[in-house]
PDB file of N, CA and C in Angstrom:
ATOM      1  N   ALA A 247     122.973 124.393  99.743  1.00 89.00           N
ATOM      2  CA  ALA A 247     122.043 123.289  99.493  1.00 89.00           C
ATOM      3  C   ALA A 247     120.658 123.661 100.015  1.00 89.00           C
ATOM      4  N   TYR A 248     119.650 123.144  99.345  1.00 91.00           N
ATOM      5  CA  TYR A 248     118.272 123.403  99.752  1.00 91.00           C
ATOM      6  C   TYR A 248     117.862 122.439 100.859  1.00 91.00           C
ATOM      7  N   PRO A 249     116.956 122.869 101.736  1.00 92.00           N
ATOM      8  CA  PRO A 249     116.471 121.951 102.774  1.00 92.00           C
ATOM      9  C   PRO A 249     115.701 120.785 102.146  1.00 92.00           C
ATOM     10  N   ASP A 250     115.726 119.650 102.784  1.00 94.00           N
ATOM     11  CA  ASP A 250     115.035 118.474 102.252  1.00 94.00           C
ATOM     12  C   ASP A 250     113.518 118.582 102.357  1.00 94.00           C
ATOM     13  N   THR A 251     113.025 119.639 102.967  1.00 92.00           N
ATOM     14  CA  THR A 251     111.581 119.865 103.086  1.00 92.00           C
ATOM     15  C   THR A 251     111.089 120.988 102.170  1.00 92.00           C
ATOM     16  N   LEU A 252     111.961 121.564 101.373  1.00 88.00           N
ATOM     17  CA  LEU A 252     111.606 122.727 100.553  1.00 88.00           C
ATOM     18  C   LEU A 252     110.402 122.460  99.659  1.00 88.00           C
ATOM     19  N   TYR A 253     110.387 121.319  99.008  1.00 84.00           N
ATOM     20  CA  TYR A 253     109.315 120.990  98.074  1.00 84.00           C
ATOM     21  C   TYR A 253     107.948 121.025  98.752  1.00 84.00           C
ATOM     22  N   VAL A 254     107.898 120.631 100.005  1.00 87.00           N
ATOM     23  CA  VAL A 254     106.639 120.631 100.748  1.00 87.00           C
ATOM     24  C   VAL A 254     106.369 122.003 101.354  1.00 87.00           C
ATOM     25  N   SER A 255     107.330 122.550 102.039  1.00 85.00           N
ATOM     26  CA  SER A 255     107.143 123.809 102.765  1.00 85.00           C
ATOM     27  C   SER A 255     106.677 124.947 101.873  1.00 85.00           C
ATOM     28  N   GLU A 256     107.176 124.999 100.658  1.00 83.00           N
ATOM     29  CA  GLU A 256     106.845 126.103  99.762  1.00 83.00           C
ATOM     30  C   GLU A 256     105.542 125.901  99.008  1.00 83.00           C
ATOM     31  N   LEU A 257     104.918 124.739  99.143  1.00 83.00           N
ATOM     32  CA  LEU A 257     103.693 124.461  98.395  1.00 83.00           C
ATOM     33  C   LEU A 257     102.472 124.230  99.276  1.00 83.00           C
ATOM     34  N   ILE A 258     102.578 124.506 100.559  1.00 82.00           N
ATOM     35  CA  ILE A 258     101.440 124.307 101.455  1.00 82.00           C
ATOM     36  C   ILE A 258     100.396 125.383 101.183  1.00 82.00           C
ATOM     37  N   ALA A 259      99.180 124.940 100.895  1.00 80.00           N
ATOM     38  CA  ALA A 259      98.075 125.864 100.642  1.00 80.00           C
ATOM     39  C   ALA A 259      96.772 125.157 100.981  1.00 80.00           C
ATOM     40  N   PRO A 260      95.757 125.927 101.370  1.00 80.00           N
ATOM     41  CA  PRO A 260      94.461 125.316 101.685  1.00 80.00           C
ATOM     42  C   PRO A 260      93.874 124.605 100.467  1.00 80.00           C
ATOM     43  N   ASP A 261      93.167 123.524 100.718  1.00 84.00           N
ATOM     44  CA  ASP A 261      92.426 122.794  99.684  1.00 84.00           C
ATOM     45  C   ASP A 261      93.313 122.272  98.564  1.00 84.00           C
ATOM     46  N   THR A 262      94.525 121.860  98.889  1.00 83.00           N
ATOM     47  CA  THR A 262      95.420 121.299  97.881  1.00 83.00           C
ATOM     48  C   THR A 262      95.874 119.908  98.299  1.00 83.00           C
ATOM     49  N   VAL A 263      96.340 119.165  97.328  1.00 84.00           N
ATOM     50  CA  VAL A 263      96.911 117.847  97.548  1.00 84.00           C
ATOM     51  C   VAL A 263      98.309 117.879  96.965  1.00 84.00           C
ATOM     52  N   ASN A 264      99.247 117.258  97.643  1.00 84.00           N
ATOM     53  CA  ASN A 264     100.620 117.244  97.167  1.00 84.00           C
ATOM     54  C   ASN A 264     101.136 115.813  97.217  1.00 84.00           C
ATOM     55  N   THR A 265     101.826 115.408  96.190  1.00 84.00           N
ATOM     56  CA  THR A 265     102.479 114.105  96.200  1.00 84.00           C
ATOM     57  C   THR A 265     103.972 114.331  96.357  1.00 84.00           C
ATOM     58  N   MET A 266     104.628 113.365  96.957  1.00 88.00           N
ATOM     59  CA  MET A 266     106.068 113.529  97.187  1.00 88.00           C
ATOM     60  C   MET A 266     106.692 112.171  97.445  1.00 88.00           C
ATOM     61  N   PRO A 267     108.001 112.093  97.281  1.00 89.00           N
ATOM     62  CA  PRO A 267     108.692 110.851  97.628  1.00 89.00           C
ATOM     63  C   PRO A 267     108.577 110.581  99.131  1.00 89.00           C
ATOM     64  N   GLU A 268     108.658 109.320  99.501  1.00 92.00           N
ATOM     65  CA  GLU A 268     108.538 108.957 100.916  1.00 92.00           C
ATOM     66  C   GLU A 268     109.609 109.636 101.766  1.00 92.00           C
ATOM     67  N   ALA A 269     110.820 109.777 101.231  1.00 93.00           N
ATOM     68  CA  ALA A 269     111.899 110.420 101.994  1.00 93.00           C
ATOM     69  C   ALA A 269     111.540 111.866 102.333  1.00 93.00           C
ATOM     70  N   THR A 270     110.884 112.558 101.405  1.00 92.00           N
ATOM     71  CA  THR A 270     110.471 113.940 101.656  1.00 92.00           C
ATOM     72  C   THR A 270     109.385 113.977 102.722  1.00 92.00           C
ATOM     73  N   LEU A 271     108.443 113.055 102.640  1.00 92.00           N
ATOM     74  CA  LEU A 271     107.379 112.963 103.644  1.00 92.00           C
ATOM     75  C   LEU A 271     107.975 112.718 105.030  1.00 92.00           C
ATOM     76  N   GLN A 272     108.915 111.803 105.122  1.00 95.00           N
ATOM     77  CA  GLN A 272     109.553 111.504 106.404  1.00 95.00           C
ATOM     78  C   GLN A 272     110.324 112.715 106.936  1.00 95.00           C
ATOM     79  N   ALA A 273     111.025 113.407 106.045  1.00 95.00           N
ATOM     80  CA  ALA A 273     111.782 114.596 106.463  1.00 95.00           C
ATOM     81  C   ALA A 273     110.839 115.668 106.991  1.00 95.00           C
ATOM     82  N   TYR A 274     109.717 115.878 106.293  1.00 94.00           N
ATOM     83  CA  TYR A 274     108.771 116.899 106.738  1.00 94.00           C
ATOM     84  C   TYR A 274     108.134 116.501 108.066  1.00 94.00           C
ATOM     85  N   ALA A 275     107.792 115.232 108.209  1.00 94.00           N
ATOM     86  CA  ALA A 275     107.217 114.762 109.476  1.00 94.00           C
ATOM     87  C   ALA A 275     108.212 114.951 110.618  1.00 94.00           C
ATOM     88  N   ASP A 276     109.485 114.801 110.324  1.00 96.00           N
ATOM     89  CA  ASP A 276     110.521 114.909 111.343  1.00 96.00           C
ATOM     90  C   ASP A 276     110.824 116.358 111.725  1.00 96.00           C
ATOM     91  N   HIS A 277     110.985 117.233 110.746  1.00 94.00           N
ATOM     92  CA  HIS A 277     111.431 118.590 111.075  1.00 94.00           C
ATOM     93  C   HIS A 277     110.834 119.697 110.197  1.00 94.00           C
ATOM     94  N   GLY A 278     109.709 119.386 109.535  1.00 91.00           N
ATOM     95  CA  GLY A 278     109.046 120.414 108.735  1.00 91.00           C
ATOM     96  C   GLY A 278     108.369 121.454 109.614  1.00 91.00           C
ATOM     97  N   LYS A 279     108.169 122.630 109.056  1.00 87.00           N
ATOM     98  CA  LYS A 279     107.522 123.731 109.780  1.00 87.00           C
ATOM     99  C   LYS A 279     106.190 124.060 109.099  1.00 87.00           C
ATOM    100  N   PRO A 280     105.070 123.629 109.687  1.00 83.00           N
ATOM    101  CA  PRO A 280     103.772 123.941 109.087  1.00 83.00           C
ATOM    102  C   PRO A 280     103.576 125.447 108.953  1.00 83.00           C
ATOM    103  N   GLY A 281     102.938 125.825 107.902  1.00 79.00           N
ATOM    104  CA  GLY A 281     102.677 127.239 107.667  1.00 79.00           C
ATOM    105  C   GLY A 281     101.842 127.416 106.416  1.00 79.00           C
ATOM    106  N   ARG A 282     101.815 128.635 105.920  1.00 76.00           N
ATOM    107  CA  ARG A 282     101.049 128.930 104.709  1.00 76.00           C
ATOM    108  C   ARG A 282     101.919 129.758 103.771  1.00 76.00           C
ATOM    109  N   ALA A 283     103.030 129.191 103.364  1.00 74.00           N
ATOM    110  CA  ALA A 283     103.998 129.912 102.536  1.00 74.00           C
ATOM    111  C   ALA A 283     103.377 130.435 101.246  1.00 74.00           C
ATOM    112  N   VAL A 284     102.508 129.653 100.635  1.00 78.00           N
ATOM    113  CA  VAL A 284     101.904 130.076  99.369  1.00 78.00           C
ATOM    114  C   VAL A 284     101.069 131.334  99.568  1.00 78.00           C
ATOM    115  N   LYS A 285     100.273 131.377 100.618  1.00 77.00           N
ATOM    116  CA  LYS A 285      99.407 132.534 100.858  1.00 77.00           C
ATOM    117  C   LYS A 285     100.214 133.820 100.965  1.00 77.00           C
ATOM    118  N   ASP A 286     101.380 133.749 101.547  1.00 77.00           N
ATOM    119  CA  ASP A 286     102.213 134.939 101.703  1.00 77.00           C
ATOM    120  C   ASP A 286     102.820 135.410 100.387  1.00 77.00           C
ATOM    121  N   GLN A 287     102.702 134.614  99.339  1.00 84.00           N
ATOM    122  CA  GLN A 287     103.341 134.935  98.061  1.00 84.00           C
ATOM    123  C   GLN A 287     102.361 135.328  96.952  1.00 84.00           C
ATOM    124  N   TYR A 288     101.081 135.438  97.226  1.00 86.00           N
ATOM    125  CA  TYR A 288     100.087 135.703  96.183  1.00 86.00           C
ATOM    126  C   TYR A 288     100.405 136.952  95.365  1.00 86.00           C
ATOM    127  N   GLU A 289     100.680 138.059  96.036  1.00 90.00           N
ATOM    128  CA  GLU A 289     100.902 139.312  95.308  1.00 90.00           C
ATOM    129  C   GLU A 289     102.150 139.250  94.444  1.00 90.00           C
ATOM    130  N   SER A 290     103.242 138.747  94.992  1.00 91.00           N
ATOM    131  CA  SER A 290     104.470 138.690  94.194  1.00 91.00           C
ATOM    132  C   SER A 290     104.323 137.683  93.058  1.00 91.00           C
ATOM    133  N   ALA A 291     103.605 136.594  93.281  1.00 89.00           N
ATOM    134  CA  ALA A 291     103.380 135.614  92.216  1.00 89.00           C
ATOM    135  C   ALA A 291     102.543 136.221  91.097  1.00 89.00           C
ATOM    136  N   ALA A 292     101.528 136.989  91.448  1.00 93.00           N
ATOM    137  CA  ALA A 292     100.696 137.639  90.427  1.00 93.00           C
ATOM    138  C   ALA A 292     101.527 138.602  89.587  1.00 93.00           C
ATOM    139  N   ALA A 293     102.439 139.315  90.217  1.00 95.00           N
ATOM    140  CA  ALA A 293     103.305 140.246  89.482  1.00 95.00           C
ATOM    141  C   ALA A 293     104.222 139.494  88.524  1.00 95.00           C
ATOM    142  N   VAL A 294     104.762 138.377  88.964  1.00 95.00           N
ATOM    143  CA  VAL A 294     105.627 137.573  88.094  1.00 95.00           C
ATOM    144  C   VAL A 294     104.829 137.042  86.909  1.00 95.00           C
ATOM    145  N   MET A 295     103.616 136.582  87.164  1.00 94.00           N
ATOM    146  CA  MET A 295     102.776 136.071  86.073  1.00 94.00           C
ATOM    147  C   MET A 295     102.491 137.159  85.046  1.00 94.00           C
ATOM    148  N   GLU A 296     102.238 138.357  85.497  1.00 96.00           N
ATOM    149  CA  GLU A 296     102.005 139.468  84.571  1.00 96.00           C
ATOM    150  C   GLU A 296     103.246 139.765  83.740  1.00 96.00           C
ATOM    151  N   GLU A 297     104.414 139.707  84.365  1.00 97.00           N
ATOM    152  CA  GLU A 297     105.666 139.929  83.629  1.00 97.00           C
ATOM    153  C   GLU A 297     105.850 138.867  82.549  1.00 97.00           C
ATOM    154  N   ILE A 298     105.542 137.630  82.881  1.00 96.00           N
ATOM    155  CA  ILE A 298     105.670 136.545  81.904  1.00 96.00           C
ATOM    156  C   ILE A 298     104.698 136.760  80.752  1.00 96.00           C
ATOM    157  N   ARG A 299     103.447 137.073  81.073  1.00 96.00           N
ATOM    158  CA  ARG A 299     102.453 137.331  80.020  1.00 96.00           C
ATOM    159  C   ARG A 299     102.891 138.484  79.122  1.00 96.00           C
ATOM    160  N   ALA A 300     103.491 139.506  79.728  1.00 97.00           N
ATOM    161  CA  ALA A 300     103.924 140.686  78.965  1.00 97.00           C
ATOM    162  C   ALA A 300     105.001 140.339  77.940  1.00 97.00           C
ATOM    163  N   THR A 301     105.716 139.237  78.147  1.00 98.00           N
ATOM    164  CA  THR A 301     106.734 138.829  77.173  1.00 98.00           C
ATOM    165  C   THR A 301     106.124 138.083  75.998  1.00 98.00           C
ATOM    166  N   GLY A 302     104.818 137.806  76.080  1.00 97.00           N
ATOM    167  CA  GLY A 302     104.138 137.122  74.987  1.00 97.00           C
ATOM    168  C   GLY A 302     103.901 135.646  75.216  1.00 97.00           C
ATOM    169  N   VAL A 303     104.269 135.145  76.378  1.00 97.00           N
ATOM    170  CA  VAL A 303     104.039 133.729  76.675  1.00 97.00           C
ATOM    171  C   VAL A 303     102.544 133.503  76.876  1.00 97.00           C
ATOM    172  N   ASP A 304     102.001 132.499  76.197  1.00 96.00           N
ATOM    173  CA  ASP A 304     100.592 132.138  76.345  1.00 96.00           C
ATOM    174  C   ASP A 304     100.464 131.241  77.579  1.00 96.00           C
ATOM    175  N   MET A 305     100.196 131.855  78.711  1.00 95.00           N
ATOM    176  CA  MET A 305     100.154 131.113  79.966  1.00 95.00           C
ATOM    177  C   MET A 305      99.015 130.095  79.994  1.00 95.00           C
ATOM    178  N   ASP A 306      97.884 130.417  79.377  1.00 95.00           N
ATOM    179  CA  ASP A 306      96.784 129.453  79.352  1.00 95.00           C
ATOM    180  C   ASP A 306      97.212 128.178  78.637  1.00 95.00           C
ATOM    181  N   ASP A 307      97.924 128.330  77.523  1.00 97.00           N
ATOM    182  CA  ASP A 307      98.421 127.167  76.796  1.00 97.00           C
ATOM    183  C   ASP A 307      99.456 126.412  77.632  1.00 97.00           C
ATOM    184  N   ALA A 308     100.334 127.151  78.289  1.00 96.00           N
ATOM    185  CA  ALA A 308     101.351 126.516  79.133  1.00 96.00           C
ATOM    186  C   ALA A 308     100.692 125.720  80.254  1.00 96.00           C
ATOM    187  N   PHE A 309      99.668 126.295  80.888  1.00 95.00           N
ATOM    188  CA  PHE A 309      98.978 125.593  81.969  1.00 95.00           C
ATOM    189  C   PHE A 309      98.270 124.346  81.456  1.00 95.00           C
ATOM    190  N   ARG A 310      97.611 124.449  80.293  1.00 97.00           N
ATOM    191  CA  ARG A 310      96.939 123.275  79.718  1.00 97.00           C
ATOM    192  C   ARG A 310      97.946 122.157  79.451  1.00 97.00           C
ATOM    193  N   THR A 311      99.086 122.532  78.881  1.00 97.00           N
ATOM    194  CA  THR A 311     100.121 121.542  78.574  1.00 97.00           C
ATOM    195  C   THR A 311     100.648 120.890  79.844  1.00 97.00           C
ATOM    196  N   LEU A 312     100.969 121.704  80.845  1.00 96.00           N
ATOM    197  CA  LEU A 312     101.476 121.158  82.109  1.00 96.00           C
ATOM    198  C   LEU A 312     100.448 120.262  82.789  1.00 96.00           C
ATOM    199  N   GLU A 313      99.187 120.670  82.763  1.00 95.00           N
ATOM    200  CA  GLU A 313      98.143 119.856  83.383  1.00 95.00           C
ATOM    201  C   GLU A 313      98.014 118.517  82.668  1.00 95.00           C
ATOM    202  N   LYS A 314      97.988 118.545  81.340  1.00 96.00           N
ATOM    203  CA  LYS A 314      97.864 117.302  80.574  1.00 96.00           C
ATOM    204  C   LYS A 314      99.050 116.384  80.835  1.00 96.00           C
ATOM    205  N   GLU A 315     100.258 116.931  80.792  1.00 95.00           N
ATOM    206  CA  GLU A 315     101.446 116.112  81.034  1.00 95.00           C
ATOM    207  C   GLU A 315     101.441 115.537  82.449  1.00 95.00           C
ATOM    208  N   GLY A 316     101.032 116.342  83.424  1.00 90.00           N
ATOM    209  CA  GLY A 316     100.971 115.871  84.804  1.00 90.00           C
ATOM    210  C   GLY A 316      99.959 114.755  84.979  1.00 90.00           C
ATOM    211  N   VAL A 317      98.771 114.940  84.413  1.00 92.00           N
ATOM    212  CA  VAL A 317      97.731 113.912  84.513  1.00 92.00           C
ATOM    213  C   VAL A 317      98.190 112.636  83.821  1.00 92.00           C
ATOM    214  N   ASP A 318      98.806 112.780  82.645  1.00 92.00           N
ATOM    215  CA  ASP A 318      99.296 111.599  81.927  1.00 92.00           C
ATOM    216  C   ASP A 318     100.315 110.828  82.765  1.00 92.00           C
ATOM    217  N   LYS A 319     101.216 111.537  83.426  1.00 89.00           N
ATOM    218  CA  LYS A 319     102.229 110.864  84.251  1.00 89.00           C
ATOM    219  C   LYS A 319     101.590 110.148  85.436  1.00 89.00           C
ATOM    220  N   PHE A 320     100.641 110.804  86.094  1.00 88.00           N
ATOM    221  CA  PHE A 320      99.987 110.167  87.231  1.00 88.00           C
ATOM    222  C   PHE A 320      99.129 108.995  86.780  1.00 88.00           C
ATOM    223  N   THR A 321      98.497 109.114  85.626  1.00 92.00           N
ATOM    224  CA  THR A 321      97.700 108.011  85.100  1.00 92.00           C
ATOM    225  C   THR A 321      98.592 106.805  84.833  1.00 92.00           C
ATOM    226  N   GLY A 322      99.748 107.055  84.228  1.00 88.00           N
ATOM    227  CA  GLY A 322     100.695 105.968  83.976  1.00 88.00           C
ATOM    228  C   GLY A 322     101.156 105.314  85.261  1.00 88.00           C
ATOM    229  N   SER A 323     101.466 106.122  86.264  1.00 88.00           N
ATOM    230  CA  SER A 323     101.895 105.583  87.561  1.00 88.00           C
ATOM    231  C   SER A 323     100.775 104.791  88.219  1.00 88.00           C
ATOM    232  N   TRP A 324      99.557 105.306  88.130  1.00 91.00           N
ATOM    233  CA  TRP A 324      98.403 104.617  88.724  1.00 91.00           C
ATOM    234  C   TRP A 324      98.198 103.262  88.055  1.00 91.00           C
ATOM    235  N   ASP A 325      98.244 103.252  86.726  1.00 93.00           N
ATOM    236  CA  ASP A 325      98.073 101.993  85.999  1.00 93.00           C
ATOM    237  C   ASP A 325      99.160 100.990  86.375  1.00 93.00           C
ATOM    238  N   GLU A 326     100.374 101.469  86.501  1.00 92.00           N
ATOM    239  CA  GLU A 326     101.490 100.608  86.895  1.00 92.00           C
ATOM    240  C   GLU A 326     101.257 100.034  88.295  1.00 92.00           C
ATOM    241  N   LEU A 327     100.802 100.868  89.213  1.00 93.00           N
ATOM    242  CA  LEU A 327     100.509 100.408  90.567  1.00 93.00           C
ATOM    243  C   LEU A 327      99.402  99.357  90.555  1.00 93.00           C
ATOM    244  N   MET A 328      98.331  99.618  89.823  1.00 95.00           N
ATOM    245  CA  MET A 328      97.213  98.677  89.775  1.00 95.00           C
ATOM    246  C   MET A 328      97.652  97.339  89.178  1.00 95.00           C
ATOM    247  N   ASN A 329      98.493  97.381  88.153  1.00 96.00           N
ATOM    248  CA  ASN A 329      99.004  96.138  87.566  1.00 96.00           C
ATOM    249  C   ASN A 329      99.858  95.371  88.569  1.00 96.00           C
ATOM    250  N   SER A 330     100.686  96.074  89.322  1.00 95.00           N
ATOM    251  CA  SER A 330     101.529  95.421  90.334  1.00 95.00           C
ATOM    252  C   SER A 330     100.679  94.772  91.419  1.00 95.00           C
ATOM    253  N   VAL A 331      99.668  95.494  91.880  1.00 96.00           N
ATOM    254  CA  VAL A 331      98.776  94.955  92.914  1.00 96.00           C
ATOM    255  C   VAL A 331      98.029  93.742  92.371  1.00 96.00           C
ATOM    256  N   SER A 332      97.530  93.851  91.157  1.00 96.00           N
ATOM    257  CA  SER A 332      96.804  92.742  90.543  1.00 96.00           C
ATOM    258  C   SER A 332      97.698  91.512  90.399  1.00 96.00           C
ATOM    259  N   ASP A 333      98.923  91.729  89.933  1.00 96.00           N
ATOM    260  CA  ASP A 333      99.863  90.612  89.789  1.00 96.00           C
ATOM    261  C   ASP A 333     100.142  89.954  91.137  1.00 96.00           C
ATOM    262  N   GLU A 334     100.320  90.770  92.167  1.00 95.00           N
ATOM    263  CA  GLU A 334     100.603  90.227  93.501  1.00 95.00           C
ATOM    264  C   GLU A 334      99.398  89.463  94.046  1.00 95.00           C
ATOM    265  N   LEU A 335      98.196  89.982  93.826  1.00 95.00           N
ATOM    266  CA  LEU A 335      96.995  89.280  94.283  1.00 95.00           C
ATOM    267  C   LEU A 335      96.852  87.935  93.583  1.00 95.00           C
ATOM    268  N   LYS A 336      97.165  87.898  92.292  1.00 96.00           N
ATOM    269  CA  LYS A 336      97.105  86.626  91.555  1.00 96.00           C
ATOM    270  C   LYS A 336      98.147  85.650  92.099  1.00 96.00           C
ATOM    271  N   ARG A 337      99.321  86.180  92.430  1.00 94.00           N
ATOM    272  CA  ARG A 337     100.406  85.336  92.916  1.00 94.00           C
ATOM    273  C   ARG A 337     100.061  84.688  94.265  1.00 94.00           C
ATOM    274  N   VAL A 338      99.470  85.468  95.171  1.00 94.00           N
ATOM    275  CA  VAL A 338      99.167  84.937  96.505  1.00 94.00           C
ATOM    276  C   VAL A 338      97.788  84.299  96.578  1.00 94.00           C
ATOM    277  N   GLY A 339      96.978  84.521  95.555  1.00 82.00           N
ATOM    278  CA  GLY A 339      95.668  84.115  95.349  1.00 82.00           C
ATOM    279  C   GLY A 339      94.847  83.194  95.990  1.00 82.00           C
TER     280      GLY A 339
END
């Protein structure tokens, strides 16, 4: 089984923002190990990216698609949150 902090520990990098479920945040606050895991992986990640490109995958297109889908999901979540807050403010008004 993977550690409950894996999602956070493996994505720590300078100048980044990460979203996560509250349970993951609590687990990391409790027993996470701060570090710079991403920085230690730059060279191997670059090699993997080159291997993927060599197979003919259009990585620029893949990144554009992933970015658009990610933004769309966060936009939907944000709108849902704003509607919930607005409804609650009207209710307690």
